[in-house]
GROMACS .gro file of C-alpha atoms in nm:
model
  109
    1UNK     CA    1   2.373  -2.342  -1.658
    2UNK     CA    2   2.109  -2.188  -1.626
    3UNK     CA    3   1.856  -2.257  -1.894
    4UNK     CA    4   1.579  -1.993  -1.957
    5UNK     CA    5   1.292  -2.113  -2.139
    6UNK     CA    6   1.086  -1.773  -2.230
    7UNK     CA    7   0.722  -1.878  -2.325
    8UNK     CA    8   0.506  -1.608  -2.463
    9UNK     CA    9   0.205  -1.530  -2.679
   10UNK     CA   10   0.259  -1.514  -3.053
   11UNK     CA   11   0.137  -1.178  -3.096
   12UNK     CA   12   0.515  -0.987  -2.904
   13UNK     CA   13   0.579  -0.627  -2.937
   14UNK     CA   14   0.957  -0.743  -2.968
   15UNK     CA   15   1.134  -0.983  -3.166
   16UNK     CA   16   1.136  -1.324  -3.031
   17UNK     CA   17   1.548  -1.323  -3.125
   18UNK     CA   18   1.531  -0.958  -2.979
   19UNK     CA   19   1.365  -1.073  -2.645
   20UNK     CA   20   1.595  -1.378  -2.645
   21UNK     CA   21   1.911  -1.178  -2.665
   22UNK     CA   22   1.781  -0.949  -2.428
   23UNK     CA   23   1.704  -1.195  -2.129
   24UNK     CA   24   1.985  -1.371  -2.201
   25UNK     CA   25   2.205  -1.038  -2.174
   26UNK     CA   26   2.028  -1.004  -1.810
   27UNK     CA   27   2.074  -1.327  -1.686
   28UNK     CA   28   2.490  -1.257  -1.784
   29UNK     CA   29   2.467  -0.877  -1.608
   30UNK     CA   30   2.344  -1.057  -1.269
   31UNK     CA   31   2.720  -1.164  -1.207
   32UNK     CA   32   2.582  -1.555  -1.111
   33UNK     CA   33   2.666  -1.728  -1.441
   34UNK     CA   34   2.946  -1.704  -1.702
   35UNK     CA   35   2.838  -1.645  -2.052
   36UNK     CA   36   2.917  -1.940  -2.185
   37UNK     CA   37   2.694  -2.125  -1.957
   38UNK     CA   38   2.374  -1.939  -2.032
   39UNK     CA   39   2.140  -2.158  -2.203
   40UNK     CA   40   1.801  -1.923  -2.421
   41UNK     CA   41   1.557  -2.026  -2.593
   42UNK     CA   42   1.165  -1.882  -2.666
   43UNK     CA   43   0.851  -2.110  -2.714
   44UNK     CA   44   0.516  -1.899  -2.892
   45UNK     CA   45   0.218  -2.000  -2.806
   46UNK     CA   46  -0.097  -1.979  -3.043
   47UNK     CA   47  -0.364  -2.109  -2.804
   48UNK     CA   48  -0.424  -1.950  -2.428
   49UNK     CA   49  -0.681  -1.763  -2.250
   50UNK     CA   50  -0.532  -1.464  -2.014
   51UNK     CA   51  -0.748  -1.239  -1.706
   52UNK     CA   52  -0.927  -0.947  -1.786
   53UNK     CA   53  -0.725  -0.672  -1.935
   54UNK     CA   54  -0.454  -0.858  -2.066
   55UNK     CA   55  -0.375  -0.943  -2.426
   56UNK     CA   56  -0.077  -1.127  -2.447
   57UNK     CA   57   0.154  -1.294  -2.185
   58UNK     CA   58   0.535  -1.384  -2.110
   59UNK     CA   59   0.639  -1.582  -1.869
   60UNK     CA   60   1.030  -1.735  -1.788
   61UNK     CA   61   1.130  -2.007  -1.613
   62UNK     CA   62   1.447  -2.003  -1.517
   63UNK     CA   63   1.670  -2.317  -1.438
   64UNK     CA   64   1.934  -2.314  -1.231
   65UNK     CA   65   2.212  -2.577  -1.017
   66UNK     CA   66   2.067  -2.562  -0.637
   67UNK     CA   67   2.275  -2.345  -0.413
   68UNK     CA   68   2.189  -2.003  -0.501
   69UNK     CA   69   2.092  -1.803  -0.211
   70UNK     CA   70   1.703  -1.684  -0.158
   71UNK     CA   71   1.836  -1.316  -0.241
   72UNK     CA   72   2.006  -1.394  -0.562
   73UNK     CA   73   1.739  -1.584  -0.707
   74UNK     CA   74   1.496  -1.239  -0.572
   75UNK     CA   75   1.753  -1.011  -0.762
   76UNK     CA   76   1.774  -1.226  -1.076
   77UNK     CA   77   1.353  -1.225  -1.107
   78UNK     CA   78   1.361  -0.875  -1.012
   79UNK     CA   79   1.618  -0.840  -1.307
   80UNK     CA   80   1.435  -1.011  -1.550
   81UNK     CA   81   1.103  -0.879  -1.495
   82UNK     CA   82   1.293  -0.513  -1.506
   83UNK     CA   83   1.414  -0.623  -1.837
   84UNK     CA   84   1.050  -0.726  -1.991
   85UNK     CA   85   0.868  -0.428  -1.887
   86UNK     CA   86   1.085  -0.205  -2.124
   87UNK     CA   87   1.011  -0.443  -2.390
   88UNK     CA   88   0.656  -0.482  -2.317
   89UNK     CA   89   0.328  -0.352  -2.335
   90UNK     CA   90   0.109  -0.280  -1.978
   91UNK     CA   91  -0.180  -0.493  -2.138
   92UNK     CA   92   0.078  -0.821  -2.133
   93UNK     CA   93   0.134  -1.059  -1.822
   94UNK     CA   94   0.461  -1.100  -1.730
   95UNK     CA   95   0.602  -1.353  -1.476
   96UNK     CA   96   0.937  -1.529  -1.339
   97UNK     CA   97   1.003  -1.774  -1.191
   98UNK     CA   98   1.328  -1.944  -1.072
   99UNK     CA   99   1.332  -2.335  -1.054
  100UNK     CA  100   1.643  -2.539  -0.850
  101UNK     CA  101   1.825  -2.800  -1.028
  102UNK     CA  102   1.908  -3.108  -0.759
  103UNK     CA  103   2.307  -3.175  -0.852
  104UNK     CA  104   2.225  -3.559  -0.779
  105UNK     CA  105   1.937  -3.618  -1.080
  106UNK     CA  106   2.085  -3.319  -1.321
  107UNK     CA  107   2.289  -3.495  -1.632
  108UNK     CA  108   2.481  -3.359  -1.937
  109UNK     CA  109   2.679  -3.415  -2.182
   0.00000   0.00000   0.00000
């Protein structure tokens, strides 16, 4: 755990495999997770419309086992985000969220 799912218009000024390592390199430098846990992956998109101004768009989602305190969650977006503006261009529209994982329903093998 976690698993970050990094959606994002096709047309990147980075590497998808660059961008994944790069979040996924984040999420490790917050101190929550162990490296082994960390869970990347990147979905393009072809099709989507954006607001005025903007040309492309990123957004991660961010799954993680419920527990983690209202500030870490805060630092680990505010990490994130950090991370995708130096990648990014001002005209793309970046976002993060952080989603809780109930224990109870959560299954793996």
């Amino acid at each position: 755990m976690p698993h970050i799912i990094i959606e994002h218009s096709e047309d990147l000024p980075v590497l998808p495999q660059v961008l994944v390592e790069k979040i996924h390199n984040t999420a490790f430098e917050s101190n929550l997770f162990e490296l082994e846990t960390i869970k990347t992956r990147a979905i393009a998109y072809q099709q989507y419309q954006l607001g005025a101004g903007k040309s492309g768009f990123i957004h991660i989602a961010v799954h993680i086992l419920a527990g983690r305190s209202i500030e870490q969650k805060q630092m680990l977006s505010e990490l994130l985000l950090s991370c995708l503006k130096t990648y990014c261009r001002d005209s793309d529209s970046l976002s993060v969220n952080i989603y809780d994982i109930q224990h109870e329903i959560y299954r793996k093998n």
